[in-house]
Amino acid sequence: PPPPAAASPSSARAVAVAALERVARVTALCRALRRREDEGDELGWARAREEAEAALLDLREVVRPLQEPGYGEALRRKAERARKRRLRLQRRKHEARAAKEEETARAAEREAKIDQWRAKCIQEVEEKNREQELKAAADSVLSEVRKKQADTKRMVDILRGLEKLRKLRKEAAARKGVCPPPSADEAFENQVESLKTLLKTRTELYEAEERALRVMLEGEQEEERKREMEKKQKKEREKLLQQKLEMDSKLFGDPAEFPLSHLLQPFRDYYLQAEHSVAALIQIRHEWDQYLVPADHPEGSRIPPGWVLPSLPTNDTWATAVR
């Protein structure tokens, strides 16, 4: 028979609640009926009996839908569908929460990488600014030293001009018959020698200061070149390490997803034994050295520097086997 249209968990729950209320009423009326019978009240007993029979008929009318053919099966199917729907909603909610947590983790990882990259850029900019400030300060000090050297050279030129001017004036006075006393010449020469000694000392001091600044600048430039070389070597090492990891992943699978009981584990242990054992490394190099031949040998070839990757599949059968 077709299932009744009212067979649903909500209607069955309402029927059960109503039936429980009727059962409680029938129970109360039965107690009253027994009490009237014990008291010998025939009129009250008859009235209580009529009420109990009416309540029992009402109870039967209420539970009649539960006794219809196919009601229990239909109710069971609907309850099962509702249970599956709840489980499906819970699973979707769990998947959505897991996806949200994964997206949050990825976003946090991206933010961490961005912060790391930003901090690296800021550090590089700060280093460049410090280097530029140091270079500017050194250049400023060097320009100041050069200015002092130029002033000293100008003073030397002025002193030579004074000597030449006195010589010319002395010759002009001699032609007129005027000769200065020897004490004046001696005093002038002593003063000039004193000034020359002072200017020579200052010149040597400024030259030493300039050499020290140049050495400092050369040292800074050498440090900068060394840092650049180290950065370049670090990038090369990281690139080689990444290539090695990619090559190992192609040959032996991803190490992060590589279980110990994997089919390729014995091959991985065999081909990587030289990384964990010196004796294995010596044995492998001894076997390789047996095939060393001159470069111009017709049957010889150089030892490859790394792993020899397999070529791509040339047909579908091979590709299926590789997969």
PDB file of C-alpha atoms in Angstrom:
ATOM      1  CA  PRO A   1       0.000   0.000   0.000  1.00  0.00           C
ATOM      2  CA  PRO A   2       1.194   3.564  -0.607  1.00  0.00           C
ATOM      3  CA  PRO A   3       2.637   5.299   2.461  1.00  0.00           C
ATOM      4  CA  PRO A   4       0.307   7.767   4.198  1.00  0.00           C
ATOM      5  CA  ALA A   5       0.865  11.414   3.402  1.00  0.00           C
ATOM      6  CA  ALA A   6       1.140  12.401   7.081  1.00  0.00           C
ATOM      7  CA  ALA A   7       4.033   9.983   7.779  1.00  0.00           C
ATOM      8  CA  SER A   8       6.701  12.425   8.948  1.00  0.00           C
ATOM      9  CA  PRO A   9       8.846  12.664  12.082  1.00  0.00           C
ATOM     10  CA  SER A  10       7.144  15.892  13.174  1.00  0.00           C
ATOM     11  CA  SER A  11       3.599  14.438  12.814  1.00  0.00           C
ATOM     12  CA  ALA A  12       4.654  11.216  14.551  1.00  0.00           C
ATOM     13  CA  ARG A  13       6.116  13.288  17.389  1.00  0.00           C
ATOM     14  CA  ALA A  14       2.843  15.237  17.713  1.00  0.00           C
ATOM     15  CA  VAL A  15       0.811  11.995  17.711  1.00  0.00           C
ATOM     16  CA  ALA A  16       3.091  10.499  20.376  1.00  0.00           C
ATOM     17  CA  VAL A  17       2.714  13.586  22.606  1.00  0.00           C
ATOM     18  CA  ALA A  18      -1.078  13.532  22.217  1.00  0.00           C
ATOM     19  CA  ALA A  19      -1.179   9.772  22.876  1.00  0.00           C
ATOM     20  CA  LEU A  20       0.854  10.199  26.069  1.00  0.00           C
ATOM     21  CA  GLU A  21      -1.598  12.841  27.267  1.00  0.00           C
ATOM     22  CA  ARG A  22      -4.543  10.435  26.578  1.00  0.00           C
ATOM     23  CA  VAL A  23      -2.740   7.567  28.295  1.00  0.00           C
ATOM     24  CA  ALA A  24      -2.233   9.723  31.380  1.00  0.00           C
ATOM     25  CA  ARG A  25      -5.949  10.638  31.367  1.00  0.00           C
ATOM     26  CA  VAL A  26      -7.038   7.000  30.932  1.00  0.00           C
ATOM     27  CA  THR A  27      -4.738   5.963  33.786  1.00  0.00           C
ATOM     28  CA  ALA A  28      -6.205   8.619  36.072  1.00  0.00           C
ATOM     29  CA  LEU A  29      -9.756   7.559  35.166  1.00  0.00           C
ATOM     30  CA  CYS A  30      -8.911   3.882  35.872  1.00  0.00           C
ATOM     31  CA  ARG A  31      -7.667   4.828  39.337  1.00  0.00           C
ATOM     32  CA  ALA A  32     -10.878   6.777  39.958  1.00  0.00           C
ATOM     33  CA  LEU A  33     -12.927   3.809  38.719  1.00  0.00           C
ATOM     34  CA  ARG A  34     -11.160   1.441  41.183  1.00  0.00           C
ATOM     35  CA  ARG A  35     -11.629   3.928  43.998  1.00  0.00           C
ATOM     36  CA  ARG A  36     -15.390   4.198  43.269  1.00  0.00           C
ATOM     37  CA  GLU A  37     -15.607   0.399  43.159  1.00  0.00           C
ATOM     38  CA  ASP A  38     -13.865   0.094  46.534  1.00  0.00           C
ATOM     39  CA  GLU A  39     -16.194   2.694  48.026  1.00  0.00           C
ATOM     40  CA  GLY A  40     -19.291   0.922  46.595  1.00  0.00           C
ATOM     41  CA  ASP A  41     -20.467   4.057  44.790  1.00  0.00           C
ATOM     42  CA  GLU A  42     -22.321   2.503  41.840  1.00  0.00           C
ATOM     43  CA  LEU A  43     -23.466   5.814  40.356  1.00  0.00           C
ATOM     44  CA  GLY A  44     -19.963   7.309  40.514  1.00  0.00           C
ATOM     45  CA  TRP A  45     -18.470   4.065  39.236  1.00  0.00           C
ATOM     46  CA  ALA A  46     -20.817   4.097  36.181  1.00  0.00           C
ATOM     47  CA  ARG A  47     -19.976   7.744  35.455  1.00  0.00           C
ATOM     48  CA  ALA A  48     -16.219   7.022  35.769  1.00  0.00           C
ATOM     49  CA  ARG A  49     -16.578   4.014  33.501  1.00  0.00           C
ATOM     50  CA  GLU A  50     -18.244   6.097  30.786  1.00  0.00           C
ATOM     51  CA  GLU A  51     -15.499   8.711  31.000  1.00  0.00           C
ATOM     52  CA  ALA A  52     -12.796   6.007  30.865  1.00  0.00           C
ATOM     53  CA  GLU A  53     -14.389   4.377  27.803  1.00  0.00           C
ATOM     54  CA  ALA A  54     -14.654   7.777  26.077  1.00  0.00           C
ATOM     55  CA  ALA A  55     -10.995   8.516  26.886  1.00  0.00           C
ATOM     56  CA  LEU A  56      -9.979   5.091  25.606  1.00  0.00           C
ATOM     57  CA  LEU A  57     -11.875   5.693  22.343  1.00  0.00           C
ATOM     58  CA  ASP A  58     -10.133   9.078  22.037  1.00  0.00           C
ATOM     59  CA  LEU A  59      -6.764   7.367  22.599  1.00  0.00           C
ATOM     60  CA  ARG A  60      -7.519   4.791  19.914  1.00  0.00           C
ATOM     61  CA  GLU A  61      -8.524   7.581  17.540  1.00  0.00           C
ATOM     62  CA  VAL A  62      -5.305   9.451  18.230  1.00  0.00           C
ATOM     63  CA  VAL A  63      -3.029   6.413  17.671  1.00  0.00           C
ATOM     64  CA  ARG A  64      -5.005   5.187  14.647  1.00  0.00           C
ATOM     65  CA  PRO A  65      -2.584   6.866  12.129  1.00  0.00           C
ATOM     66  CA  LEU A  66       0.284   4.930  13.691  1.00  0.00           C
ATOM     67  CA  GLN A  67      -1.517   1.653  12.880  1.00  0.00           C
ATOM     68  CA  GLU A  68      -2.045   2.391   9.203  1.00  0.00           C
ATOM     69  CA  PRO A  69      -0.240   0.039   6.759  1.00  0.00           C
ATOM     70  CA  GLY A  70       3.169   1.348   5.679  1.00  0.00           C
ATOM     71  CA  TYR A  71       3.220   4.181   8.250  1.00  0.00           C
ATOM     72  CA  GLY A  72       6.132   2.732  10.220  1.00  0.00           C
ATOM     73  CA  GLU A  73       8.167   1.976   7.077  1.00  0.00           C
ATOM     74  CA  ALA A  74       7.499   5.428   5.634  1.00  0.00           C
ATOM     75  CA  LEU A  75       8.394   7.016   8.965  1.00  0.00           C
ATOM     76  CA  ARG A  76      11.586   4.963   9.123  1.00  0.00           C
ATOM     77  CA  ARG A  77      12.565   6.012   5.569  1.00  0.00           C
ATOM     78  CA  LYS A  78      11.929   9.671   6.286  1.00  0.00           C
ATOM     79  CA  ALA A  79      13.829   9.469   9.548  1.00  0.00           C
ATOM     80  CA  GLU A  80      16.722   7.798   7.718  1.00  0.00           C
ATOM     81  CA  ARG A  81      16.693  10.521   5.048  1.00  0.00           C
ATOM     82  CA  ALA A  82      16.637  13.176   7.734  1.00  0.00           C
ATOM     83  CA  ARG A  83      19.538  11.477   9.512  1.00  0.00           C
ATOM     84  CA  LYS A  84      21.524  11.280   6.274  1.00  0.00           C
ATOM     85  CA  ARG A  85      20.721  14.919   5.544  1.00  0.00           C
ATOM     86  CA  ARG A  86      21.957  15.928   8.992  1.00  0.00           C
ATOM     87  CA  LEU A  87      25.119  13.894   8.500  1.00  0.00           C
ATOM     88  CA  ARG A  88      25.621  15.432   5.065  1.00  0.00           C
ATOM     89  CA  LEU A  89      25.167  18.928   6.457  1.00  0.00           C
ATOM     90  CA  GLN A  90      27.559  18.164   9.291  1.00  0.00           C
ATOM     91  CA  ARG A  91      30.099  16.774   6.821  1.00  0.00           C
ATOM     92  CA  ARG A  92      29.771  19.847   4.607  1.00  0.00           C
ATOM     93  CA  LYS A  93      30.101  22.086   7.629  1.00  0.00           C
ATOM     94  CA  HIS A  94      33.193  20.156   8.720  1.00  0.00           C
ATOM     95  CA  GLU A  95      34.647  20.327   5.200  1.00  0.00           C
ATOM     96  CA  ALA A  96      33.890  24.040   5.004  1.00  0.00           C
ATOM     97  CA  ARG A  97      35.540  24.581   8.404  1.00  0.00           C
ATOM     98  CA  ALA A  98      38.557  22.493   7.345  1.00  0.00           C
ATOM     99  CA  ALA A  99      38.789  24.405   4.044  1.00  0.00           C
ATOM    100  CA  LYS A 100      38.544  27.692   5.925  1.00  0.00           C
ATOM    101  CA  GLU A 101      41.254  26.598   8.371  1.00  0.00           C
ATOM    102  CA  GLU A 102      43.435  25.475   5.460  1.00  0.00           C
ATOM    103  CA  GLU A 103      42.869  28.764   3.661  1.00  0.00           C
ATOM    104  CA  THR A 104      43.665  30.621   6.878  1.00  0.00           C
ATOM    105  CA  ALA A 105      46.858  28.592   7.257  1.00  0.00           C
ATOM    106  CA  ARG A 106      47.815  29.293   3.633  1.00  0.00           C
ATOM    107  CA  ALA A 107      47.044  32.975   4.120  1.00  0.00           C
ATOM    108  CA  ALA A 108      49.156  33.011   7.291  1.00  0.00           C
ATOM    109  CA  GLU A 109      51.967  31.265   5.420  1.00  0.00           C
ATOM    110  CA  ARG A 110      51.709  33.781   2.567  1.00  0.00           C
ATOM    111  CA  GLU A 111      51.700  36.634   5.069  1.00  0.00           C
ATOM    112  CA  ALA A 112      54.743  35.144   6.804  1.00  0.00           C
ATOM    113  CA  LYS A 113      56.575  34.838   3.469  1.00  0.00           C
ATOM    114  CA  ILE A 114      55.564  38.391   2.543  1.00  0.00           C
ATOM    115  CA  ASP A 115      56.752  39.669   5.943  1.00  0.00           C
ATOM    116  CA  GLN A 116      60.013  37.765   5.542  1.00  0.00           C
ATOM    117  CA  TRP A 117      60.498  39.160   2.035  1.00  0.00           C
ATOM    118  CA  ARG A 118      59.618  42.673   3.250  1.00  0.00           C
ATOM    119  CA  ALA A 119      62.036  42.378   6.180  1.00  0.00           C
ATOM    120  CA  LYS A 120      64.746  41.166   3.804  1.00  0.00           C
ATOM    121  CA  CYS A 121      64.113  44.084   1.439  1.00  0.00           C
ATOM    122  CA  ILE A 122      64.128  46.542   4.341  1.00  0.00           C
ATOM    123  CA  GLN A 123      67.386  45.063   5.618  1.00  0.00           C
ATOM    124  CA  GLU A 124      68.966  45.326   2.169  1.00  0.00           C
ATOM    125  CA  VAL A 125      67.788  48.926   1.822  1.00  0.00           C
ATOM    126  CA  GLU A 126      69.125  49.766   5.286  1.00  0.00           C
ATOM    127  CA  GLU A 127      72.466  48.155   4.474  1.00  0.00           C
ATOM    128  CA  LYS A 128      72.672  50.115   1.220  1.00  0.00           C
ATOM    129  CA  ASN A 129      71.732  53.318   3.037  1.00  0.00           C
ATOM    130  CA  ARG A 130      74.387  52.686   5.693  1.00  0.00           C
ATOM    131  CA  GLU A 131      76.954  51.980   3.012  1.00  0.00           C
ATOM    132  CA  GLN A 132      75.977  55.122   1.131  1.00  0.00           C
ATOM    133  CA  GLU A 133      76.084  57.183   4.331  1.00  0.00           C
ATOM    134  CA  LEU A 134      79.485  55.748   5.214  1.00  0.00           C
ATOM    135  CA  LYS A 135      80.742  56.392   1.704  1.00  0.00           C
ATOM    136  CA  ALA A 136      79.305  59.916   1.746  1.00  0.00           C
ATOM    137  CA  ALA A 137      80.943  60.577   5.120  1.00  0.00           C
ATOM    138  CA  ALA A 138      84.248  59.169   3.852  1.00  0.00           C
ATOM    139  CA  ASP A 139      83.966  61.229   0.678  1.00  0.00           C
ATOM    140  CA  SER A 140      83.178  64.298   2.761  1.00  0.00           C
ATOM    141  CA  VAL A 141      86.203  63.700   4.982  1.00  0.00           C
ATOM    142  CA  LEU A 142      88.318  62.954   1.913  1.00  0.00           C
ATOM    143  CA  SER A 143      87.162  66.151   0.218  1.00  0.00           C
ATOM    144  CA  GLU A 144      87.985  68.043   3.413  1.00  0.00           C
ATOM    145  CA  VAL A 145      91.470  66.539   3.415  1.00  0.00           C
ATOM    146  CA  ARG A 146      91.916  67.420  -0.243  1.00  0.00           C
ATOM    147  CA  LYS A 147      90.772  70.956   0.512  1.00  0.00           C
ATOM    148  CA  LYS A 148      93.393  71.179   3.260  1.00  0.00           C
ATOM    149  CA  GLN A 149      95.992  69.830   0.840  1.00  0.00           C
ATOM    150  CA  ALA A 150      94.977  72.438  -1.728  1.00  0.00           C
ATOM    151  CA  ASP A 151      95.236  75.178   0.901  1.00  0.00           C
ATOM    152  CA  THR A 152      98.678  73.917   1.888  1.00  0.00           C
ATOM    153  CA  LYS A 153      99.794  73.844  -1.747  1.00  0.00           C
ATOM    154  CA  ARG A 154      98.472  77.371  -2.240  1.00  0.00           C
ATOM    155  CA  MET A 155     100.392  78.529   0.825  1.00  0.00           C
ATOM    156  CA  VAL A 156     103.539  76.901  -0.571  1.00  0.00           C
ATOM    157  CA  ASP A 157     102.995  78.732  -3.862  1.00  0.00           C
ATOM    158  CA  ILE A 158     102.470  81.999  -1.987  1.00  0.00           C
ATOM    159  CA  LEU A 159     105.684  81.408  -0.038  1.00  0.00           C
ATOM    160  CA  ARG A 160     107.606  80.792  -3.268  1.00  0.00           C
ATOM    161  CA  GLY A 161     106.093  83.949  -4.725  1.00  0.00           C
ATOM    162  CA  LEU A 162     107.246  85.915  -1.692  1.00  0.00           C
ATOM    163  CA  GLU A 163     110.770  84.552  -2.098  1.00  0.00           C
ATOM    164  CA  LYS A 164     110.785  85.500  -5.773  1.00  0.00           C
ATOM    165  CA  LEU A 165     109.335  88.960  -5.022  1.00  0.00           C
ATOM    166  CA  ARG A 166     111.995  89.652  -2.355  1.00  0.00           C
ATOM    167  CA  LYS A 167     114.717  88.518  -4.719  1.00  0.00           C
ATOM    168  CA  LEU A 168     113.460  90.881  -7.427  1.00  0.00           C
ATOM    169  CA  ARG A 169     113.166  93.787  -4.984  1.00  0.00           C
ATOM    170  CA  LYS A 170     116.629  93.034  -3.607  1.00  0.00           C
ATOM    171  CA  GLU A 171     118.087  93.101  -7.160  1.00  0.00           C
ATOM    172  CA  ALA A 172     116.281  96.371  -7.914  1.00  0.00           C
ATOM    173  CA  ALA A 173     117.633  97.924  -4.681  1.00  0.00           C
ATOM    174  CA  ALA A 174     121.153  96.697  -5.475  1.00  0.00           C
ATOM    175  CA  ARG A 175     120.981  98.413  -8.872  1.00  0.00           C
ATOM    176  CA  LYS A 176     120.137 101.612  -7.013  1.00  0.00           C
ATOM    177  CA  GLY A 177     123.038 101.051  -4.586  1.00  0.00           C
ATOM    178  CA  VAL A 178     120.889 100.048  -1.623  1.00  0.00           C
ATOM    179  CA  CYS A 179     121.926  96.827   0.091  1.00  0.00           C
ATOM    180  CA  PRO A 180     119.954  95.329   3.033  1.00  0.00           C
ATOM    181  CA  PRO A 181     121.904  94.132   6.059  1.00  0.00           C
ATOM    182  CA  PRO A 182     122.823  90.416   6.287  1.00  0.00           C
ATOM    183  CA  SER A 183     120.699  90.083   9.431  1.00  0.00           C
ATOM    184  CA  ALA A 184     117.574  90.889   7.413  1.00  0.00           C
ATOM    185  CA  ASP A 185     118.398  88.161   4.873  1.00  0.00           C
ATOM    186  CA  GLU A 186     119.077  85.698   7.670  1.00  0.00           C
ATOM    187  CA  ALA A 187     115.823  86.556   9.473  1.00  0.00           C
ATOM    188  CA  PHE A 188     113.840  86.218   6.232  1.00  0.00           C
ATOM    189  CA  GLU A 189     115.430  82.879   5.383  1.00  0.00           C
ATOM    190  CA  ASN A 190     114.844  81.566   8.926  1.00  0.00           C
ATOM    191  CA  GLN A 191     111.179  82.575   8.745  1.00  0.00           C
ATOM    192  CA  VAL A 192     110.774  80.995   5.289  1.00  0.00           C
ATOM    193  CA  GLU A 193     112.444  77.754   6.406  1.00  0.00           C
ATOM    194  CA  SER A 194     110.204  77.635   9.458  1.00  0.00           C
ATOM    195  CA  LEU A 195     107.119  78.074   7.269  1.00  0.00           C
ATOM    196  CA  LYS A 196     108.365  75.458   4.797  1.00  0.00           C
ATOM    197  CA  THR A 197     108.921  72.950   7.621  1.00  0.00           C
ATOM    198  CA  LEU A 198     105.433  73.635   8.961  1.00  0.00           C
ATOM    199  CA  LEU A 199     103.844  73.264   5.528  1.00  0.00           C
ATOM    200  CA  LYS A 200     105.823  70.067   4.828  1.00  0.00           C
ATOM    201  CA  THR A 201     104.656  68.583   8.138  1.00  0.00           C
ATOM    202  CA  ARG A 202     101.069  69.454   7.332  1.00  0.00           C
ATOM    203  CA  THR A 203     101.408  68.030   3.820  1.00  0.00           C
ATOM    204  CA  GLU A 204     102.736  64.725   5.146  1.00  0.00           C
ATOM    205  CA  LEU A 205      99.969  64.617   7.765  1.00  0.00           C
ATOM    206  CA  TYR A 206      97.278  65.240   5.154  1.00  0.00           C
ATOM    207  CA  GLU A 207      98.771  62.642   2.805  1.00  0.00           C
ATOM    208  CA  ALA A 208      98.796  60.063   5.611  1.00  0.00           C
ATOM    209  CA  GLU A 209      95.171  60.920   6.417  1.00  0.00           C
ATOM    210  CA  GLU A 210      94.231  60.577   2.745  1.00  0.00           C
ATOM    211  CA  ARG A 211      95.966  57.187   2.519  1.00  0.00           C
ATOM    212  CA  ALA A 212      94.138  56.004   5.635  1.00  0.00           C
ATOM    213  CA  LEU A 213      90.796  57.109   4.191  1.00  0.00           C
ATOM    214  CA  ARG A 214      91.544  55.417   0.874  1.00  0.00           C
ATOM    215  CA  VAL A 215      92.476  52.211   2.700  1.00  0.00           C
ATOM    216  CA  MET A 216      89.215  52.407   4.636  1.00  0.00           C
ATOM    217  CA  LEU A 217      87.226  52.981   1.455  1.00  0.00           C
ATOM    218  CA  GLU A 218      89.000  50.129  -0.286  1.00  0.00           C
ATOM    219  CA  GLY A 219      88.296  47.915   2.736  1.00  0.00           C
ATOM    220  CA  GLU A 220      84.599  48.830   2.591  1.00  0.00           C
ATOM    221  CA  GLN A 221      84.501  48.152  -1.125  1.00  0.00           C
ATOM    222  CA  GLU A 222      86.249  44.832  -0.566  1.00  0.00           C
ATOM    223  CA  GLU A 223      83.721  43.929   2.135  1.00  0.00           C
ATOM    224  CA  GLU A 224      80.903  44.881  -0.223  1.00  0.00           C
ATOM    225  CA  ARG A 225      82.367  42.762  -3.003  1.00  0.00           C
ATOM    226  CA  LYS A 226      82.808  39.892  -0.536  1.00  0.00           C
ATOM    227  CA  ARG A 227      79.177  40.196   0.614  1.00  0.00           C
ATOM    228  CA  GLU A 228      77.971  40.260  -2.974  1.00  0.00           C
ATOM    229  CA  MET A 229      80.084  37.204  -3.732  1.00  0.00           C
ATOM    230  CA  GLU A 230      78.703  35.401  -0.675  1.00  0.00           C
ATOM    231  CA  LYS A 231      75.143  36.256  -1.701  1.00  0.00           C
ATOM    232  CA  LYS A 232      75.833  35.005  -5.206  1.00  0.00           C
ATOM    233  CA  GLN A 233      77.385  31.786  -3.886  1.00  0.00           C
ATOM    234  CA  LYS A 234      74.446  31.308  -1.503  1.00  0.00           C
ATOM    235  CA  LYS A 235      71.999  31.691  -4.385  1.00  0.00           C
ATOM    236  CA  GLU A 236      74.022  29.230  -6.441  1.00  0.00           C
ATOM    237  CA  ARG A 237      74.036  26.725  -3.557  1.00  0.00           C
ATOM    238  CA  GLU A 238      70.293  27.108  -3.065  1.00  0.00           C
ATOM    239  CA  LYS A 239      69.744  26.677  -6.798  1.00  0.00           C
ATOM    240  CA  LEU A 240      71.913  23.536  -6.886  1.00  0.00           C
ATOM    241  CA  LEU A 241      70.165  22.183  -3.783  1.00  0.00           C
ATOM    242  CA  GLN A 242      66.756  22.820  -5.368  1.00  0.00           C
ATOM    243  CA  GLN A 243      67.874  21.087  -8.553  1.00  0.00           C
ATOM    244  CA  LYS A 244      69.129  18.147  -6.499  1.00  0.00           C
ATOM    245  CA  LEU A 245      65.833  17.920  -4.616  1.00  0.00           C
ATOM    246  CA  GLU A 246      63.867  18.051  -7.858  1.00  0.00           C
ATOM    247  CA  MET A 247      66.124  15.384  -9.367  1.00  0.00           C
ATOM    248  CA  ASP A 248      65.765  13.142  -6.289  1.00  0.00           C
ATOM    249  CA  SER A 249      62.019  13.691  -6.367  1.00  0.00           C
ATOM    250  CA  LYS A 250      61.869  12.601 -10.008  1.00  0.00           C
ATOM    251  CA  LEU A 251      64.020   9.553  -9.343  1.00  0.00           C
ATOM    252  CA  PHE A 252      62.771   8.424  -5.921  1.00  0.00           C
ATOM    253  CA  GLY A 253      59.561  10.343  -5.292  1.00  0.00           C
ATOM    254  CA  ASP A 254      58.727  13.194  -2.947  1.00  0.00           C
ATOM    255  CA  PRO A 255      60.623  12.696   0.370  1.00  0.00           C
ATOM    256  CA  ALA A 256      57.802  14.332   2.348  1.00  0.00           C
ATOM    257  CA  GLU A 257      55.296  11.742   1.063  1.00  0.00           C
ATOM    258  CA  PHE A 258      57.729   8.830   0.900  1.00  0.00           C
ATOM    259  CA  PRO A 259      56.787   6.052   3.367  1.00  0.00           C
ATOM    260  CA  LEU A 260      59.449   3.696   4.698  1.00  0.00           C
ATOM    261  CA  SER A 261      57.638   0.702   3.228  1.00  0.00           C
ATOM    262  CA  HIS A 262      57.559   2.195  -0.261  1.00  0.00           C
ATOM    263  CA  LEU A 263      58.435   0.026  -3.231  1.00  0.00           C
ATOM    264  CA  LEU A 264      61.398   2.259  -4.204  1.00  0.00           C
ATOM    265  CA  GLN A 265      62.908   2.399  -0.705  1.00  0.00           C
ATOM    266  CA  PRO A 266      65.577  -0.311  -1.382  1.00  0.00           C
ATOM    267  CA  PHE A 267      66.665   1.489  -4.560  1.00  0.00           C
ATOM    268  CA  ARG A 268      66.779   4.799  -2.707  1.00  0.00           C
ATOM    269  CA  ASP A 269      68.933   3.258   0.033  1.00  0.00           C
ATOM    270  CA  TYR A 270      71.251   1.713  -2.549  1.00  0.00           C
ATOM    271  CA  TYR A 271      71.792   4.831  -4.661  1.00  0.00           C
ATOM    272  CA  LEU A 272      72.160   7.149  -1.651  1.00  0.00           C
ATOM    273  CA  GLN A 273      74.371   4.893   0.479  1.00  0.00           C
ATOM    274  CA  ALA A 274      77.456   6.994  -0.277  1.00  0.00           C
ATOM    275  CA  GLU A 275      75.889   9.912   1.619  1.00  0.00           C
ATOM    276  CA  HIS A 276      75.790   7.878   4.843  1.00  0.00           C
ATOM    277  CA  SER A 277      78.840   5.607   4.602  1.00  0.00           C
ATOM    278  CA  VAL A 278      82.463   6.493   3.813  1.00  0.00           C
ATOM    279  CA  ALA A 279      83.241   2.875   2.898  1.00  0.00           C
ATOM    280  CA  ALA A 280      80.384   2.851   0.376  1.00  0.00           C
ATOM    281  CA  LEU A 281      81.639   6.153  -1.059  1.00  0.00           C
ATOM    282  CA  ILE A 282      85.159   4.759  -1.488  1.00  0.00           C
ATOM    283  CA  GLN A 283      83.821   1.589  -3.111  1.00  0.00           C
ATOM    284  CA  ILE A 284      81.630   3.542  -5.544  1.00  0.00           C
ATOM    285  CA  ARG A 285      84.484   5.887  -6.480  1.00  0.00           C
ATOM    286  CA  HIS A 286      86.755   2.876  -6.987  1.00  0.00           C
ATOM    287  CA  GLU A 287      84.221   1.350  -9.372  1.00  0.00           C
ATOM    288  CA  TRP A 288      83.911   4.646 -11.238  1.00  0.00           C
ATOM    289  CA  ASP A 289      87.687   5.103 -11.444  1.00  0.00           C
ATOM    290  CA  GLN A 290      87.981   1.823 -13.315  1.00  0.00           C
ATOM    291  CA  TYR A 291      86.316   3.491 -16.293  1.00  0.00           C
ATOM    292  CA  LEU A 292      88.410   6.656 -16.350  1.00  0.00           C
ATOM    293  CA  VAL A 293      90.059   7.102 -19.753  1.00  0.00           C
ATOM    294  CA  PRO A 294      91.709  10.039 -21.542  1.00  0.00           C
ATOM    295  CA  ALA A 295      89.431  12.670 -23.008  1.00  0.00           C
ATOM    296  CA  ASP A 296      90.367  11.784 -26.600  1.00  0.00           C
ATOM    297  CA  HIS A 297      89.655   8.062 -26.149  1.00  0.00           C
ATOM    298  CA  PRO A 298      87.113   6.921 -28.797  1.00  0.00           C
ATOM    299  CA  GLU A 299      85.196   4.714 -26.366  1.00  0.00           C
ATOM    300  CA  GLY A 300      85.439   6.952 -23.321  1.00  0.00           C
ATOM    301  CA  SER A 301      83.237   9.700 -21.920  1.00  0.00           C
ATOM    302  CA  ARG A 302      83.449  11.892 -18.858  1.00  0.00           C
ATOM    303  CA  ILE A 303      81.667  11.022 -15.633  1.00  0.00           C
ATOM    304  CA  PRO A 304      78.412  12.980 -15.342  1.00  0.00           C
ATOM    305  CA  PRO A 305      78.432  15.501 -12.465  1.00  0.00           C
ATOM    306  CA  GLY A 306      75.028  14.381 -11.169  1.00  0.00           C
ATOM    307  CA  TRP A 307      72.123  12.037 -11.698  1.00  0.00           C
ATOM    308  CA  VAL A 308      71.261  10.999 -15.234  1.00  0.00           C
ATOM    309  CA  LEU A 309      67.540  11.657 -15.591  1.00  0.00           C
ATOM    310  CA  PRO A 310      65.476   9.254 -17.697  1.00  0.00           C
ATOM    311  CA  SER A 311      64.216  10.479 -21.025  1.00  0.00           C
ATOM    312  CA  LEU A 312      60.547  11.184 -21.650  1.00  0.00           C
ATOM    313  CA  PRO A 313      58.308   8.256 -22.732  1.00  0.00           C
ATOM    314  CA  THR A 314      58.221   7.768 -26.482  1.00  0.00           C
ATOM    315  CA  ASN A 315      54.923   5.850 -26.591  1.00  0.00           C
ATOM    316  CA  ASP A 316      51.718   5.405 -24.608  1.00  0.00           C
ATOM    317  CA  THR A 317      52.662   1.964 -23.277  1.00  0.00           C
ATOM    318  CA  TRP A 318      55.871   3.260 -21.777  1.00  0.00           C
ATOM    319  CA  ALA A 319      54.030   6.275 -20.337  1.00  0.00           C
ATOM    320  CA  THR A 320      51.487   3.967 -18.696  1.00  0.00           C
ATOM    321  CA  ALA A 321      54.272   1.905 -17.123  1.00  0.00           C
ATOM    322  CA  VAL A 322      56.018   5.032 -15.850  1.00  0.00           C
ATOM    323  CA  ARG A 323      52.828   6.348 -14.275  1.00  0.00           C
TER     324      ARG A 323
END
